[in-house]
Amino acid sequence: MSDLKIEQLAANKSFGGWTKMFSHPSATCGGEMKFSVFLPPQAESGTVPVLYWLSGLTCNHENFITKAGAQQYAAESGILLVVPDTSPRGAGVEGEDEAYDLGTGAGFYLNATTEKWKKHYLMEDYIMRELPVIIRSNFPVQEGRESIFGHSMGGHGALTLALKYPGRFKSVSAFSPICAPSQCPWGEKAFTNYLGENREVWKKHDANELIKSTKLEIPMLIDQGGDDSFLEKELNFEMFRKTCEKQNQALTARLQSGYDHSYYFIASFMENHIQHHAKALFA
Amino acid sequence: MSDLKIEQLAANKSFGGWTKMFSHPSATCGGEMKFSVFLPPQAESGTVPVLYWLSGLTCNHENFITKAGAQQYAAESGILLVVPDTSPRGAGVEGEDEAYDLGTGAGFYLNATTEKWKKHYLMEDYIMRELPVIIRSNFPVQEGRESIFGHSMGGHGALTLALKYPGRFKSVSAFSPICAPSQCPWGEKAFTNYLGENREVWKKHDANELIKSTKLEIPMLIDQGGDDSFLEKELNFEMFRKTCEKQNQALTARLQSGYDHSYYFIASFMENHIQHHAKALFA
């Protein structure tokens, strides 16, 4: 049983609610983990649904909450936002700080199985099992009303976790997700290190593969910037769109002309995404 | 005549418009200066009014544009945002980097007159004379339709510049401004260094003093966080409110319960402030 105690690091009133940051000892990751939340005004007098945000490479628990402009829409709808970190920090794994796309800041939301990484890099268990228990124990949330979204590596995380845990989320969305990590440099590097050389195993952590055998019964929205410098080499937006089409999988996928991979893009369509989730969470 | 050439450092599509950052050689400050702009979608097919933002201590040209969430409202209204830096950088003045509240990041939007600072720290001339010429030369703006707002030190800047240059701005607003810098530690330190020991001179750069002899004929809005840790010692919100009342000076001053001095506070009331300026700029 993991420790349910959390330590508040910061609290700032925002849009009538509260943006707060916490740290806690994580049994799953074997060290301190940090996360941010936004408590909407509605949480003062009742329970509210939860929307998890998974960030991209190099981010921590702060980027989204300072830059995405999500609080105003979560305040309007009455949704608790939860923003975990992207990896363990200071786990002491050799080389964990050497590259921006592996180790610290690059957990890829999966459970590592290789000898080197499997002791700390268990982000799937952290996000799906440990953190939700902590959230439910410390905040006035409605059990069973949870959704998930994310950006880039976190878009990959949101899509794969929604696919791996049917029934767990009411809706999913992603900004510029890594749709087919088995077939791009970022994913190949991460999966080789965290999961080993067997590419069959990789398919269980790849949205473009998972969607071939899993029907996603919840609303799925993807926004992708048309001028994203990673679009061609890393993201495989069009491949995923076509796979969904072939599988008769419902998907709203939008290529947004002129937008790039940054939080300026994310902020521009944040209202749409929160509305997408609010519709499902309050259905 | 100053050089009107600017170099683009970054461009990100945002809310149908563009967030951009530039650097340029400043004749006034004797070195390179940086600024950010938000070009609303309306600027692609016509001219638009301009709203200047002046940031607080320790900030540069980036904080506001990444954290305040202003672009969406400027995009709706069709207003160009201009966000200058808070001081020269790397001017080589002895001690300029030693404290957060003097020198780099702390120009206080005035023209220094002391021997040590007067060569580079001429932020009033930079904001009021050099930068506007550069903006008008490089962007499709409507001359004569300009407003100004800011935060903390930048709130002081917005109020004092509106008072010193009657007719120049259509509206002014401030978040947690330093209302009476002659009577608080931040202001006393800055004014002693930049202006010397003569406190009579200080009054020309102090909103609470200027308002005693100047009637401000434009709409003025101030929001102040009720739980701002600097409220009592540095900001003198209540003193300024009373001085305005005594002078029969129109002022909308709001103490916002629970909010602090951060960008979370600023973002929470950004829509109100942009609407305040839009009303005046489009009148």
Coordinates of C-alpha atoms in Angstrom, one line a residue, chain A residues 2-282:
Chain A
S2 CA 1.4 3.3 -1.0
D3 CA 1.6 6.3 1.2
L4 CA -1.3 8.6 0.6
K5 CA 0.3 11.6 2.2
I6 CA 1.1 14.6 0.0
E7 CA 3.0 17.8 0.7
Q8 CA 1.8 21.1 -0.7
L9 CA 4.5 23.0 -2.4
A10 CA 2.5 25.9 -3.8
A11 CA -1.0 27.3 -3.9
N12 CA -2.2 30.1 -6.2
K13 CA -5.8 31.3 -6.5
S14 CA -6.7 31.1 -10.2
F15 CA -10.1 31.8 -11.9
G16 CA -12.0 31.4 -8.7
G17 CA -10.3 28.1 -8.0
W18 CA -6.8 27.0 -6.9
T19 CA -3.7 25.9 -8.8
K20 CA -1.6 23.8 -6.5
M21 CA 1.6 21.8 -6.6
F22 CA 2.4 18.8 -4.5
S23 CA 5.1 16.2 -3.9
H24 CA 4.7 12.8 -2.4
P25 CA 6.8 9.6 -1.9
S26 CA 6.0 7.2 -4.7
A27 CA 6.2 3.5 -3.9
T28 CA 5.9 2.8 -7.7
C29 CA 8.8 5.0 -8.8
G30 CA 10.8 4.6 -5.7
G31 CA 11.3 8.3 -4.9
E32 CA 9.6 11.6 -4.6
M33 CA 7.2 12.6 -7.4
K34 CA 5.6 15.9 -8.0
F35 CA 2.3 16.8 -9.6
S36 CA 0.1 19.9 -10.1
V37 CA -3.7 20.2 -9.8
F38 CA -6.3 22.8 -10.6
L39 CA -9.2 22.7 -8.2
P40 CA -12.2 24.4 -9.9
P41 CA -14.5 26.6 -7.7
Q42 CA -17.1 23.9 -7.8
A43 CA -14.7 21.6 -5.8
E44 CA -15.3 23.8 -2.7
S45 CA -18.9 22.6 -2.3
G46 CA -19.0 19.2 -4.0
T47 CA -17.3 16.5 -6.0
V48 CA -16.0 17.1 -9.5
P49 CA -14.8 14.9 -12.4
V50 CA -11.1 14.5 -13.1
L51 CA -9.1 15.2 -16.3
Y52 CA -5.5 14.0 -16.4
W53 CA -2.9 15.8 -18.6
L54 CA 0.2 14.0 -19.7
S55 CA 3.0 16.3 -20.8
G56 CA 5.6 15.8 -23.6
L57 CA 9.4 15.3 -23.6
T58 CA 11.5 17.6 -21.4
C59 CA 8.4 18.8 -19.5
N60 CA 7.7 18.4 -15.8
H61 CA 4.5 19.0 -13.7
E62 CA 4.7 22.8 -14.2
N63 CA 4.8 23.5 -18.0
F64 CA 1.1 22.8 -18.7
I65 CA -0.2 24.5 -15.6
T66 CA 1.6 27.8 -16.4
K67 CA 1.4 27.9 -20.2
A68 CA -1.7 26.1 -21.5
G69 CA -4.4 28.4 -20.2
A70 CA -6.6 25.5 -19.2
Q71 CA -7.7 26.7 -15.8
Q72 CA -10.3 29.1 -17.1
Y73 CA -12.1 26.4 -19.0
A74 CA -11.8 23.8 -16.2
A75 CA -13.2 26.5 -13.9
E76 CA -16.2 27.1 -16.2
S77 CA -16.9 23.4 -16.6
G78 CA -16.1 22.3 -13.0
I79 CA -13.3 19.8 -13.7
L80 CA -10.3 19.0 -11.6
L81 CA -7.1 19.0 -13.7
V82 CA -4.3 16.6 -12.6
V83 CA -0.8 17.1 -14.2
P84 CA 1.8 14.5 -13.2
D85 CA 5.5 14.7 -14.0
T86 CA 6.8 12.9 -17.1
S87 CA 9.3 10.6 -15.3
P88 CA 11.0 9.8 -12.0
R89 CA 13.6 12.4 -11.1
G90 CA 17.0 11.6 -9.6
A91 CA 16.4 7.8 -9.7
G92 CA 20.1 7.4 -10.2
V93 CA 19.8 5.2 -13.3
E94 CA 23.1 5.5 -15.3
G95 CA 22.7 7.9 -18.2
E96 CA 19.2 9.1 -17.2
D97 CA 20.1 12.8 -17.6
E98 CA 22.2 12.5 -20.7
A99 CA 19.5 12.9 -23.4
Y100 CA 16.3 14.9 -23.6
D101 CA 14.4 11.9 -25.1
L102 CA 15.4 9.1 -22.7
G103 CA 15.3 8.9 -18.9
T104 CA 14.5 12.1 -16.9
G105 CA 11.6 13.9 -18.6
A106 CA 11.0 11.0 -21.0
G107 CA 9.2 8.2 -19.2
F108 CA 6.9 7.5 -22.1
Y109 CA 4.0 6.4 -19.7
L110 CA 4.9 2.7 -19.8
N111 CA 6.4 0.2 -17.4
A112 CA 10.0 -0.5 -18.3
T113 CA 11.0 -4.1 -18.3
T114 CA 14.7 -4.0 -18.9
E115 CA 17.0 -4.6 -16.0
K116 CA 18.4 -1.1 -16.1
W117 CA 15.1 0.8 -16.0
K118 CA 12.5 -1.4 -14.4
K119 CA 13.2 -0.5 -10.8
H120 CA 12.1 3.2 -11.2
Y121 CA 10.6 3.8 -14.7
L122 CA 7.1 2.4 -14.1
M123 CA 5.1 5.4 -15.3
E124 CA 2.1 3.4 -16.5
D125 CA 1.6 2.0 -13.0
Y126 CA 2.2 5.4 -11.5
I127 CA -0.4 7.1 -13.7
M128 CA -3.0 4.3 -13.7
R129 CA -2.7 2.9 -10.2
E130 CA -0.8 4.9 -7.6
L131 CA -1.6 8.5 -8.6
P132 CA -5.4 8.0 -9.0
V133 CA -5.6 6.6 -5.4
I134 CA -3.7 9.6 -4.1
I135 CA -6.0 12.0 -6.0
R136 CA -9.2 10.2 -4.8
S137 CA -7.8 10.3 -1.2
N138 CA -6.9 14.0 -1.2
F139 CA -9.4 15.7 -3.4
P140 CA -13.2 15.8 -3.8
V141 CA -13.5 13.8 -7.0
Q142 CA -16.3 11.8 -8.5
E143 CA -15.1 8.2 -8.9
G144 CA -15.7 6.8 -12.3
R145 CA -15.7 10.2 -14.0
E146 CA -12.2 10.5 -15.4
S147 CA -10.8 11.5 -18.7
I148 CA -7.3 11.9 -20.1
F149 CA -5.4 14.0 -22.6
G150 CA -1.8 15.0 -23.4
H151 CA 0.8 16.4 -25.8
S152 CA 3.3 14.6 -28.0
M153 CA 4.9 11.9 -25.8
G154 CA 1.9 12.6 -23.5
G155 CA -0.5 12.3 -26.4
H156 CA 1.0 8.9 -27.0
G157 CA 0.4 8.2 -23.3
A158 CA -3.2 9.4 -23.3
L159 CA -4.1 7.3 -26.4
T160 CA -2.3 4.1 -25.3
L161 CA -3.6 4.2 -21.8
A162 CA -7.2 4.8 -23.0
L163 CA -6.7 1.8 -25.3
K164 CA -5.1 -0.5 -22.7
Y165 CA -7.7 0.3 -20.0
P166 CA -11.1 0.1 -21.6
G167 CA -13.9 1.6 -19.5
R168 CA -11.5 3.6 -17.3
F169 CA -11.8 6.9 -19.1
K170 CA -14.9 8.7 -20.5
S171 CA -13.0 10.5 -23.3
V172 CA -9.5 11.0 -24.7
S173 CA -7.8 13.7 -26.7
A174 CA -4.3 14.5 -27.8
F175 CA -2.3 17.4 -29.2
S176 CA 0.4 16.3 -31.8
P177 CA 0.7 12.7 -30.3
I178 CA 3.4 10.3 -31.2
C179 CA 0.9 8.0 -32.9
A180 CA 3.2 5.1 -33.9
P181 CA 6.2 5.1 -31.6
S182 CA 7.4 1.7 -33.0
Q183 CA 8.0 3.5 -36.3
C184 CA 9.7 6.8 -35.3
P185 CA 13.1 7.7 -33.9
W186 CA 11.9 8.9 -30.5
G187 CA 9.8 5.8 -29.9
E188 CA 12.4 3.3 -31.2
K189 CA 15.0 4.8 -28.9
A190 CA 12.7 4.8 -25.9
F191 CA 11.2 1.3 -26.5
T192 CA 14.6 -0.3 -27.2
N193 CA 15.8 1.0 -23.9
Y194 CA 12.7 0.5 -21.7
L195 CA 11.3 -2.7 -23.3
G196 CA 14.2 -4.3 -25.1
E197 CA 14.7 -5.4 -28.7
N198 CA 11.6 -7.5 -29.3
R199 CA 9.4 -5.4 -31.5
E200 CA 6.3 -7.6 -30.9
V201 CA 6.3 -6.3 -27.3
W202 CA 6.5 -2.8 -28.5
K203 CA 3.1 -3.1 -30.2
K204 CA 1.3 -3.2 -26.8
H205 CA 2.5 0.4 -26.3
D206 CA 1.8 1.8 -29.7
A207 CA -1.6 3.5 -30.4
N208 CA -1.4 2.7 -34.1
E209 CA -1.0 -1.0 -33.3
L210 CA -3.4 -1.2 -30.4
I211 CA -6.2 0.4 -32.4
K212 CA -6.0 -2.5 -34.9
S213 CA -7.3 -4.9 -32.2
T214 CA -9.2 -2.6 -29.8
K215 CA -12.3 -0.7 -30.5
L216 CA -12.3 2.6 -28.5
E217 CA -15.8 3.3 -27.4
I218 CA -15.2 6.8 -26.1
P219 CA -14.9 10.1 -28.0
M220 CA -11.4 10.6 -29.3
L221 CA -10.1 14.0 -30.6
I222 CA -6.7 14.7 -32.0
D223 CA -5.3 18.2 -33.0
Q224 CA -2.1 18.3 -35.0
G225 CA -0.2 21.4 -36.1
G226 CA 0.3 21.6 -39.9
D227 CA 3.7 23.3 -39.5
D228 CA 4.9 21.1 -36.7
S229 CA 8.6 20.4 -37.3
F230 CA 8.2 16.9 -35.9
L231 CA 5.1 16.0 -38.0
E232 CA 6.8 14.0 -40.7
K233 CA 9.6 12.2 -38.8
E234 CA 8.1 11.5 -35.4
L235 CA 4.3 11.8 -35.2
N236 CA 2.6 9.8 -37.9
F237 CA -0.7 11.6 -37.7
E238 CA -1.8 10.5 -41.2
M239 CA -0.9 6.9 -40.6
F240 CA -3.0 6.8 -37.4
R241 CA -5.9 8.6 -39.1
K242 CA -5.9 6.0 -41.9
T243 CA -5.6 3.0 -39.5
C244 CA -8.6 4.3 -37.6
E245 CA -10.5 4.8 -40.9
K246 CA -9.7 1.2 -42.0
Q247 CA -10.8 -0.1 -38.6
N248 CA -14.0 1.9 -38.7
Q249 CA -12.8 3.6 -35.5
A250 CA -14.5 6.9 -34.8
L251 CA -11.9 9.7 -34.5
T252 CA -12.0 13.5 -34.8
A253 CA -8.6 14.3 -36.3
R254 CA -7.8 17.9 -37.3
L255 CA -4.7 19.2 -39.1
Q256 CA -4.5 22.8 -37.9
S257 CA -2.8 24.9 -40.6
G258 CA 0.2 27.0 -39.6
Y259 CA 0.5 25.7 -36.0
D260 CA 3.7 24.2 -34.6
H261 CA 4.5 21.8 -31.7
S262 CA 4.5 24.4 -28.9
Y263 CA 2.3 25.4 -26.0
Y264 CA 1.1 28.4 -28.2
F265 CA -0.6 25.7 -30.3
I266 CA -1.9 23.8 -27.3
A267 CA -3.3 27.0 -25.7
S268 CA -5.1 27.9 -29.0
F269 CA -7.2 24.8 -28.9
M270 CA -7.5 24.2 -25.2
E271 CA -11.0 25.4 -25.0
N272 CA -12.1 22.8 -27.6
H273 CA -10.4 20.0 -25.8
I274 CA -11.8 20.8 -22.4
Q275 CA -15.3 21.1 -24.0
H276 CA -14.7 17.7 -25.6
H277 CA -14.0 16.1 -22.2
A278 CA -16.7 18.1 -20.3
K279 CA -19.3 16.7 -22.7
A280 CA -18.3 13.2 -21.9
L281 CA -17.6 13.7 -18.2
F282 CA -21.0 15.3 -17.6

